[in-house]
Short mmCIF file of C-alpha atoms (C1' of nucleotides) in Angstrom, two decimals:
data_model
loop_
_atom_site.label_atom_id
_atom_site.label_comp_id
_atom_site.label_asym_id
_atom_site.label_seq_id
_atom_site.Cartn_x
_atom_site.Cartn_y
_atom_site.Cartn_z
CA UNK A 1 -49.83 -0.79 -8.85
CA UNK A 2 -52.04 0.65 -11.92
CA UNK A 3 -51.72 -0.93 -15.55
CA UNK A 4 -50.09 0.83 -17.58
CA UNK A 5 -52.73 2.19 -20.35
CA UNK A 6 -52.87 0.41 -23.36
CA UNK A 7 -50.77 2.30 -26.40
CA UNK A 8 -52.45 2.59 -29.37
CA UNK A 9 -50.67 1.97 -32.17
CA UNK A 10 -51.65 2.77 -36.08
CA UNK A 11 -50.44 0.44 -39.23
CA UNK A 12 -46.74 1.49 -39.05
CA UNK A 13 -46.19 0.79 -35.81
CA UNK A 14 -47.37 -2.66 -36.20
CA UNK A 15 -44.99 -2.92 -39.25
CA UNK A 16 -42.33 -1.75 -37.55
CA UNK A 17 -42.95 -3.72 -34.64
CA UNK A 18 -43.06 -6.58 -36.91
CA UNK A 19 -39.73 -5.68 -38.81
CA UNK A 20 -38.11 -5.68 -35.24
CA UNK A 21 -39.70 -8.96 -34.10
CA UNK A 22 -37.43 -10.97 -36.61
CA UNK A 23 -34.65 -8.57 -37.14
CA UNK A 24 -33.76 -6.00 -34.81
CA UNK A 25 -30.21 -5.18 -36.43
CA UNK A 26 -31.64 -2.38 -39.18
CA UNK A 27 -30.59 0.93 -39.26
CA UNK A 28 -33.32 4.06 -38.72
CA UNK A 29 -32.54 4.57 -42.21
CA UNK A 30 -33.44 1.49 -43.47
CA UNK A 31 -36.20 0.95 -41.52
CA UNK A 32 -37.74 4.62 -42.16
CA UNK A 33 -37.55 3.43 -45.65
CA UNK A 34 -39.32 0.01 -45.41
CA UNK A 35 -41.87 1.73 -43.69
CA UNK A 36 -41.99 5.22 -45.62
CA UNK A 37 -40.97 7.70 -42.77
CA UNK A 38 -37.43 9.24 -41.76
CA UNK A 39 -34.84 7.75 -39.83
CA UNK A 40 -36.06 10.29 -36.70
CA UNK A 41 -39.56 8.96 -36.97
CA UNK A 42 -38.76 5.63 -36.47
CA UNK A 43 -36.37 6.55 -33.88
CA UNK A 44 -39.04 8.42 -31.50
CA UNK A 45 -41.34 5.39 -32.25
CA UNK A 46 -39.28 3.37 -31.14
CA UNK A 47 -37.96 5.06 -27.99
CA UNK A 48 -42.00 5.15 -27.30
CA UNK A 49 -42.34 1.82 -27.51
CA UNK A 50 -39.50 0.98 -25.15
CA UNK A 51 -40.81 3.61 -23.08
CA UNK A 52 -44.13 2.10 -22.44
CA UNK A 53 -42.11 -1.20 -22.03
CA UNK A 54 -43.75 -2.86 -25.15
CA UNK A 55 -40.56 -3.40 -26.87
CA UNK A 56 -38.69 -5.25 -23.47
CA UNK A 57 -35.68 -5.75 -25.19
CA UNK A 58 -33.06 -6.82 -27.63
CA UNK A 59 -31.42 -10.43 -27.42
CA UNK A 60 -28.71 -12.53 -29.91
CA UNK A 61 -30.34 -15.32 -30.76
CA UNK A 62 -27.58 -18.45 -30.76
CA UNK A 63 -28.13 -21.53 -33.13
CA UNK A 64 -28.09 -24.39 -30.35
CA UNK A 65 -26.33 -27.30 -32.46
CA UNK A 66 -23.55 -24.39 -33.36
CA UNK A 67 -22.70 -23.92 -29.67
CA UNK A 68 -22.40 -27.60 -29.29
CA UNK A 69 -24.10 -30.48 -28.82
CA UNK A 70 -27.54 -29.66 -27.58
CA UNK A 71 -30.13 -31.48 -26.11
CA UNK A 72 -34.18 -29.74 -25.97
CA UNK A 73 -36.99 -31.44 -23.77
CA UNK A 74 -40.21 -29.99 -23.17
CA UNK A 75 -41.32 -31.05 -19.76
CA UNK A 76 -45.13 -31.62 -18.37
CA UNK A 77 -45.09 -30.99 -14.38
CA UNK A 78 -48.21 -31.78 -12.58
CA UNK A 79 -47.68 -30.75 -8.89
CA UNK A 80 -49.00 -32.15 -5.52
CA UNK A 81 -49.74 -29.25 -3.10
CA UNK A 82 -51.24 -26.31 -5.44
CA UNK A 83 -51.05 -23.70 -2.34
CA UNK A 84 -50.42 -20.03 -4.05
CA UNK A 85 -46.91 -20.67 -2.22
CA UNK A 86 -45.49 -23.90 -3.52
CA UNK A 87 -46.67 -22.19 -7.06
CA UNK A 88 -44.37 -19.45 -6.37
CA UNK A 89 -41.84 -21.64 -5.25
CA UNK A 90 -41.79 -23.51 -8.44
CA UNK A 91 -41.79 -20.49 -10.33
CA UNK A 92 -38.86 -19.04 -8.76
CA UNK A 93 -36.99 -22.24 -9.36
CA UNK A 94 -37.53 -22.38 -12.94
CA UNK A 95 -37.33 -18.75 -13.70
CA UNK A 96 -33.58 -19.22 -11.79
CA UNK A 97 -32.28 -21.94 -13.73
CA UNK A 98 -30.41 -21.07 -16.66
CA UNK A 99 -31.32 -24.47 -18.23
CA UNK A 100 -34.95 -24.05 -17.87
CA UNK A 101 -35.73 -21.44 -21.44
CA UNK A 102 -39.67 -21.31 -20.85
CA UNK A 103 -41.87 -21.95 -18.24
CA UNK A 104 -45.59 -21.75 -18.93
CA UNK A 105 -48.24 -21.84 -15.87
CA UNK A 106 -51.35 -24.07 -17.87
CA UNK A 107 -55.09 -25.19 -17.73
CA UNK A 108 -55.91 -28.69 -17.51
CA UNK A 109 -54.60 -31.87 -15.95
CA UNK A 110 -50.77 -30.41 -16.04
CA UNK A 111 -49.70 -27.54 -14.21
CA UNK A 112 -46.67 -26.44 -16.33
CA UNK A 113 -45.11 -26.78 -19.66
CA UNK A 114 -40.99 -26.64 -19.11
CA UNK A 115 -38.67 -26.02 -21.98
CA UNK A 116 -35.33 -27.41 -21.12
CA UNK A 117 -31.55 -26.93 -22.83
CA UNK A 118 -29.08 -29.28 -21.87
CA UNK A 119 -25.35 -29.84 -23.54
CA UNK A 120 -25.99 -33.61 -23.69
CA UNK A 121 -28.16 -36.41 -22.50
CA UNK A 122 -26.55 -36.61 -19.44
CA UNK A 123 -26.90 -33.17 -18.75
CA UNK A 124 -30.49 -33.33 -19.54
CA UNK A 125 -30.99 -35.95 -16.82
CA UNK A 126 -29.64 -34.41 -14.82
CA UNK A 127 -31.51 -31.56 -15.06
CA UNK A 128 -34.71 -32.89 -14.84
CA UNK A 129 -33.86 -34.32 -11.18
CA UNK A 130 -32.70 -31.68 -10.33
CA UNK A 131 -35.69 -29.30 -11.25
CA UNK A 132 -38.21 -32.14 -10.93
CA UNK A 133 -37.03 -35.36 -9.13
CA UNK A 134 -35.40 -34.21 -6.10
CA UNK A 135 -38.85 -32.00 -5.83
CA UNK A 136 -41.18 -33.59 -3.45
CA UNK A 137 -44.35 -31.55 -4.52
CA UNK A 138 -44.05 -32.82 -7.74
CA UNK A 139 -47.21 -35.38 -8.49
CA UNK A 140 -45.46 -36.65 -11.89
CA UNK A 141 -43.84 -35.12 -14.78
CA UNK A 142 -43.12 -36.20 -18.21
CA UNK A 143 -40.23 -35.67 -20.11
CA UNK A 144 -40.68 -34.85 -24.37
CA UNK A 145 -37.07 -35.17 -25.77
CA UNK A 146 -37.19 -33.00 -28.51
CA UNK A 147 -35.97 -34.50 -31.79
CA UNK A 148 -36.14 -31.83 -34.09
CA UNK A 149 -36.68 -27.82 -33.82
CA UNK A 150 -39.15 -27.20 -36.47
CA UNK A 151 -39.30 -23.26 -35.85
CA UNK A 152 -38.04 -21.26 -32.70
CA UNK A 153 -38.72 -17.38 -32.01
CA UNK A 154 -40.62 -14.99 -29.58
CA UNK A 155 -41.87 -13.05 -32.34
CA UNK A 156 -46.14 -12.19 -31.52
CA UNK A 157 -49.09 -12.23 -34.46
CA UNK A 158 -49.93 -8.52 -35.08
CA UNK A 159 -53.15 -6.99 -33.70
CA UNK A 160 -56.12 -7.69 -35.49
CA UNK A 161 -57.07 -4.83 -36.80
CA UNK B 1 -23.75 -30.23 -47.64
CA UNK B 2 -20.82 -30.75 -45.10
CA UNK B 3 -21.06 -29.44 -41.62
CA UNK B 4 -19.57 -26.74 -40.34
CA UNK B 5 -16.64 -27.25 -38.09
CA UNK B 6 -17.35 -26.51 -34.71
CA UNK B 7 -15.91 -23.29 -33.73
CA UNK B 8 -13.68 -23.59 -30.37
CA UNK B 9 -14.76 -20.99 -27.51
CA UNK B 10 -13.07 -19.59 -24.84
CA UNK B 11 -13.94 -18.12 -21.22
CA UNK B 12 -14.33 -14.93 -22.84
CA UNK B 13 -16.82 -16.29 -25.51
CA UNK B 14 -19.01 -18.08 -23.15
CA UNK B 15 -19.03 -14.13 -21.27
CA UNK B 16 -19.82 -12.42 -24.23
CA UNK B 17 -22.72 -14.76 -25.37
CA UNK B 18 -24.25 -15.02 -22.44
CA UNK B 19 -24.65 -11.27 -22.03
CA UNK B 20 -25.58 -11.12 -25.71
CA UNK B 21 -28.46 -13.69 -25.31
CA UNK B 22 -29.88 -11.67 -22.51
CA UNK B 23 -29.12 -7.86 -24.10
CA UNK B 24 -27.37 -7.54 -26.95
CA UNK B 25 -28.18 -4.00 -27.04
CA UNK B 26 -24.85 -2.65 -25.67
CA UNK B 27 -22.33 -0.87 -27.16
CA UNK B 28 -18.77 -2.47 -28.20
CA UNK B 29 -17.02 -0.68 -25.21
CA UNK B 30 -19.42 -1.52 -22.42
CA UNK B 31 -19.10 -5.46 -23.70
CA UNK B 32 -15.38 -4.90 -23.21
CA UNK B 33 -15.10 -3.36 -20.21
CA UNK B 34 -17.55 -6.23 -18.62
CA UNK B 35 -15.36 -9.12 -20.63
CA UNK B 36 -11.64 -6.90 -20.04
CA UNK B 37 -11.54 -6.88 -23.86
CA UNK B 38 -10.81 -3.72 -26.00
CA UNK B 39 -14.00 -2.50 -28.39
CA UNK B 40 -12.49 -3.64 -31.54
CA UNK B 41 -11.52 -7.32 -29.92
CA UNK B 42 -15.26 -7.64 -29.23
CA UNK B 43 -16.28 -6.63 -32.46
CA UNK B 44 -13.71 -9.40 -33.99
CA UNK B 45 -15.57 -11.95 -31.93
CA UNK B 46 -18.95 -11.41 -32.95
CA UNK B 47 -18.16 -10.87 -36.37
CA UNK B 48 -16.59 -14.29 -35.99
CA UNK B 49 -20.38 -15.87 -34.50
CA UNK B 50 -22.08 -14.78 -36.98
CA UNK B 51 -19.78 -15.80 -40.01
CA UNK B 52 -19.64 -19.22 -38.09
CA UNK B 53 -23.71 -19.36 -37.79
CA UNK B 54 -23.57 -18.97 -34.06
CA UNK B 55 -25.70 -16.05 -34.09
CA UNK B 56 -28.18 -16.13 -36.42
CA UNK B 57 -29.73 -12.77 -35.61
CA UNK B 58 -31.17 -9.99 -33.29
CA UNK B 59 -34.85 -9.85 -32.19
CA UNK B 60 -36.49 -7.23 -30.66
CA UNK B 61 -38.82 -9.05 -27.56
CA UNK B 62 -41.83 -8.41 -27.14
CA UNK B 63 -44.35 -7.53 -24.07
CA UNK B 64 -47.57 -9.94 -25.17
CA UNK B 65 -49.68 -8.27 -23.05
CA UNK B 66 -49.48 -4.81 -23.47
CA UNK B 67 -49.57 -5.06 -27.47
CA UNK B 68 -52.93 -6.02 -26.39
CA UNK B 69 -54.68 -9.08 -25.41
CA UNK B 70 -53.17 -11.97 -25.88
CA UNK B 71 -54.07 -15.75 -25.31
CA UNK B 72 -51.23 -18.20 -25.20
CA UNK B 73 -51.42 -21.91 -25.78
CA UNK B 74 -49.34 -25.05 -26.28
CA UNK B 75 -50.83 -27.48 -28.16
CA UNK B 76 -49.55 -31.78 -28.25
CA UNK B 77 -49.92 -32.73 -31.76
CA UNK B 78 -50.06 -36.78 -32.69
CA UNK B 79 -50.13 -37.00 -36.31
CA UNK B 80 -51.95 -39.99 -38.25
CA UNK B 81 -50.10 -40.95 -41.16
CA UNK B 82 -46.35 -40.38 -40.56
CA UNK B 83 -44.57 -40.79 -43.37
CA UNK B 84 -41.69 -38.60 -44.40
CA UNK B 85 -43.84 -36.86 -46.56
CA UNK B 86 -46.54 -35.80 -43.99
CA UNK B 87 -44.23 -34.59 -41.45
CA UNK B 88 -42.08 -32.53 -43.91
CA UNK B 89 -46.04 -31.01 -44.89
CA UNK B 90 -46.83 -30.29 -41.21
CA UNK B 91 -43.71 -28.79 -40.47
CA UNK B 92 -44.08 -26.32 -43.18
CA UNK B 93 -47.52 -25.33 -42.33
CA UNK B 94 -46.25 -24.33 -38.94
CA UNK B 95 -43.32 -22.37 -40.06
CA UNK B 96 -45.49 -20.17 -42.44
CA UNK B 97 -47.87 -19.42 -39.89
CA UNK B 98 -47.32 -15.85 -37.76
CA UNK B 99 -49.38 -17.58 -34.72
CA UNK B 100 -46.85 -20.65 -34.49
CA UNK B 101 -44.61 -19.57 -32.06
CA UNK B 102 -42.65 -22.41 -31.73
CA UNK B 103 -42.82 -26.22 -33.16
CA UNK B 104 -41.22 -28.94 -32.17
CA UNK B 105 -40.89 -32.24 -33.11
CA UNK B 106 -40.37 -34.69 -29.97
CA UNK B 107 -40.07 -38.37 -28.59
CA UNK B 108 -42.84 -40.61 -27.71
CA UNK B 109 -46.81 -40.45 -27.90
CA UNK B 110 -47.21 -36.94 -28.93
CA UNK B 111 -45.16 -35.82 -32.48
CA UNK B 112 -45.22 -32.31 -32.06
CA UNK B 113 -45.12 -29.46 -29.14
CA UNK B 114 -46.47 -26.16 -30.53
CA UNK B 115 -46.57 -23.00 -29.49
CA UNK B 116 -49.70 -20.79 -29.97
CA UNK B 117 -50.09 -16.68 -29.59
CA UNK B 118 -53.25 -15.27 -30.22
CA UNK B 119 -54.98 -12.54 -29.68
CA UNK B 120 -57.87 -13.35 -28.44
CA UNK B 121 -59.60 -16.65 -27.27
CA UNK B 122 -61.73 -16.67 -30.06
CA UNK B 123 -58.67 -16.13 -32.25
CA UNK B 124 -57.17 -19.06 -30.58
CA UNK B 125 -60.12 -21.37 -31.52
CA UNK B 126 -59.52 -20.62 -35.10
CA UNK B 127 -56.11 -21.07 -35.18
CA UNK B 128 -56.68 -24.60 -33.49
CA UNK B 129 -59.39 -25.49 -36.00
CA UNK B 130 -57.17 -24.27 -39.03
CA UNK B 131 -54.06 -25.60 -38.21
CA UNK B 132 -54.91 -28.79 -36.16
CA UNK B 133 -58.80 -29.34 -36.45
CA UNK B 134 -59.52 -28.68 -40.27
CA UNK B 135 -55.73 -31.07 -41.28
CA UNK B 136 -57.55 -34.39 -41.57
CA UNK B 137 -53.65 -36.65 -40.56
CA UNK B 138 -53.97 -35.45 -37.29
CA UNK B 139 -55.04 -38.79 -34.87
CA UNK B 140 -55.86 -35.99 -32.09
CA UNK B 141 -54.50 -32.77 -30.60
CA UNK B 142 -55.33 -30.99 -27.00
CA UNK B 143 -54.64 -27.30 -26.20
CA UNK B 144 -53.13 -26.09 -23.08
CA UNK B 145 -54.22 -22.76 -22.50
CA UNK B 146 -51.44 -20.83 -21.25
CA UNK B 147 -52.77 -19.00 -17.36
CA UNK B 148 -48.82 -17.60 -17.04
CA UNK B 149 -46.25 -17.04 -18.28
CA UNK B 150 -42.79 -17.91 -15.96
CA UNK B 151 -40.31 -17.16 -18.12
CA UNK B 152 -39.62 -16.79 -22.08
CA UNK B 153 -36.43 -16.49 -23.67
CA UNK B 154 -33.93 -18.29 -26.23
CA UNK B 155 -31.11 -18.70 -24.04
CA UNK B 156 -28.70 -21.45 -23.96
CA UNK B 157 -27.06 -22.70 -21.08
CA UNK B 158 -23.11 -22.07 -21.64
CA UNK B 159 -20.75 -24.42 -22.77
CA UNK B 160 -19.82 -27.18 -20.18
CA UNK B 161 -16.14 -26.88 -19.62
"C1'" DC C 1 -4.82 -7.99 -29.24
"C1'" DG C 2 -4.83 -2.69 -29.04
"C1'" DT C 3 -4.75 1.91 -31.22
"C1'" DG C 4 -6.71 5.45 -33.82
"C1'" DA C 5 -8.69 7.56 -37.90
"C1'" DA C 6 -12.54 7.19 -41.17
"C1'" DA C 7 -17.28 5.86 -42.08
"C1'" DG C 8 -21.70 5.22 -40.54
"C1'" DT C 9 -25.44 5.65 -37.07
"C1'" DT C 10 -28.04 7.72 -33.52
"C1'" DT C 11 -29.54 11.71 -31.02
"C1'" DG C 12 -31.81 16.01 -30.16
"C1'" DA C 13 -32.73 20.86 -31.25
"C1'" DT C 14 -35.25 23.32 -34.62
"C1'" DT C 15 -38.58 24.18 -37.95
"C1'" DG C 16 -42.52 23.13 -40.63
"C1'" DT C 17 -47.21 20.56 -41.58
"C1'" DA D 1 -49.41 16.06 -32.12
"C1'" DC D 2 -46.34 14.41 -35.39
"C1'" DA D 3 -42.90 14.68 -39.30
"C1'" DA D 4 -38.45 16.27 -41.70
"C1'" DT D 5 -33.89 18.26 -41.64
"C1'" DC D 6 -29.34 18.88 -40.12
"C1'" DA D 7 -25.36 19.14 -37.16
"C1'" DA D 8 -23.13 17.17 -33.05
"C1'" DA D 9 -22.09 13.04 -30.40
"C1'" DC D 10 -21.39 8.51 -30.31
"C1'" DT D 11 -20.51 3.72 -32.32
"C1'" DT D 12 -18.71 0.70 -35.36
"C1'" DT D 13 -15.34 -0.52 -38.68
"C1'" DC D 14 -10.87 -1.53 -40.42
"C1'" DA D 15 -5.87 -0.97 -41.59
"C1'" DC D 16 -1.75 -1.00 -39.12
"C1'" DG D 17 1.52 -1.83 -35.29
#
DNA sequence: CGTGAAAGTTTGATTGT
DNA sequence: ACAATCAAACTTTCACG
């Protein structure tokens, strides 16, 4: 399975790309404008970039505390048994879960950072016995109730130039 | 500043959000087929989330890696001094800068989980020393380099009923 | 909530640089 | 190879039932 080549992309495309990091909901007009090309231009850049699966695709983004009562954790998971398969086990488990938001695989003493969503406390503690708990190949995990979201987003630093 | 009343959701609302969280790039008729809703009763609802504040807005996602390469971190942040007036300072230095990710403040030893792109390792060094290294009221910080990423996304888990 | 007409947006063929 | 223009197709919007 080859890698896909690497697009190249000039200064509007990273402004574009940037204007439809933090606000995808612009017309072709608008954003032809902002960027000084017509609304057709921006349209076949943007059908390239979701063509070469850059742009992956389009999400609402909810405010948590809006929805209801919402509990963040960010979880540290250190496992026991680091065979390539109980990794992939765990992986699959936490990309399943529709509690579990991010998963990252990372270098050093723990093995994974977990972002968790929960509707309440309980719910949170529950969670984390589920995922983690009632997991035997779990070494030890510690749980980071989050108090406060200082800034939330997906959106990527442009490429140095 | 009084808070907003929380808005009351149906089945139907948990539906729709849940598919908008995950692709809110389909059209008004395809939402209502998939929630048995007519286009313009779709439209009524998510004109009602976002008046309400429920959705705040639409991001385009990004691929990291094919934008280029990309290092990801997440750095544990203990501040020194923690007065009001240092963590309001942090805070903002983290929300103005396009490598932060994602911030948050949590529970415990560590103040703050952040979340570092970069686009390069040597990239991600400097962003460490100028947010973390060169702020002289951080106690001590430690980077975990990101090897994979699981999962990414803002969902929330729906509504418990 | 559904219907349907009006307004706005996206799409793609064509032409020009 | 890439950009602009314009008309057709589709989507969203909104007043009314």
């Amino acid at each position: 399975m080859p890698e896909a080549p690497p697009p190249r992309l000039d200064e509007i495309d990273a402004l574009l790309l940037d204007l439809l990091q933090h606000d995808a909901d612009r017309t072709l007009h608008d954003l032809g404008e902002r960027v000084g090309l017509s609304p057709s231009a921006v349209q076949r850049r943007i059908a390239r970039y979701r063509r070469d699966g850059l742009i992956t695709r389009q999400v609402a983004v909810l405010d948590p505390h809006r929805l209801g009562p919402t509990v963040l954790a960010t979880v540290l998971v250190t496992l026991d048994q680091e065979s390539f398969e109980h990794h992939r086990a765990f992986a699959a488990r936490m990309r399943a879960d529709a509690q579990v938001q991010q998963c990252y695989r990372v270098a050093g003493p723990w093995d994974y950072v977990v972002v968790l969503a929960s509707r309440s406390m309980r719910d949170c503690g529950r969670a984390g016995d589920r995922l983690f708990k009632a997991d035997d190949n779990i070494r030890r995990y510690e749980t980071l109730l989050v108090f406060d979201t200082v800034k939330t987003g997906l959106a990527l630093p442009p490429p140095l130039p």
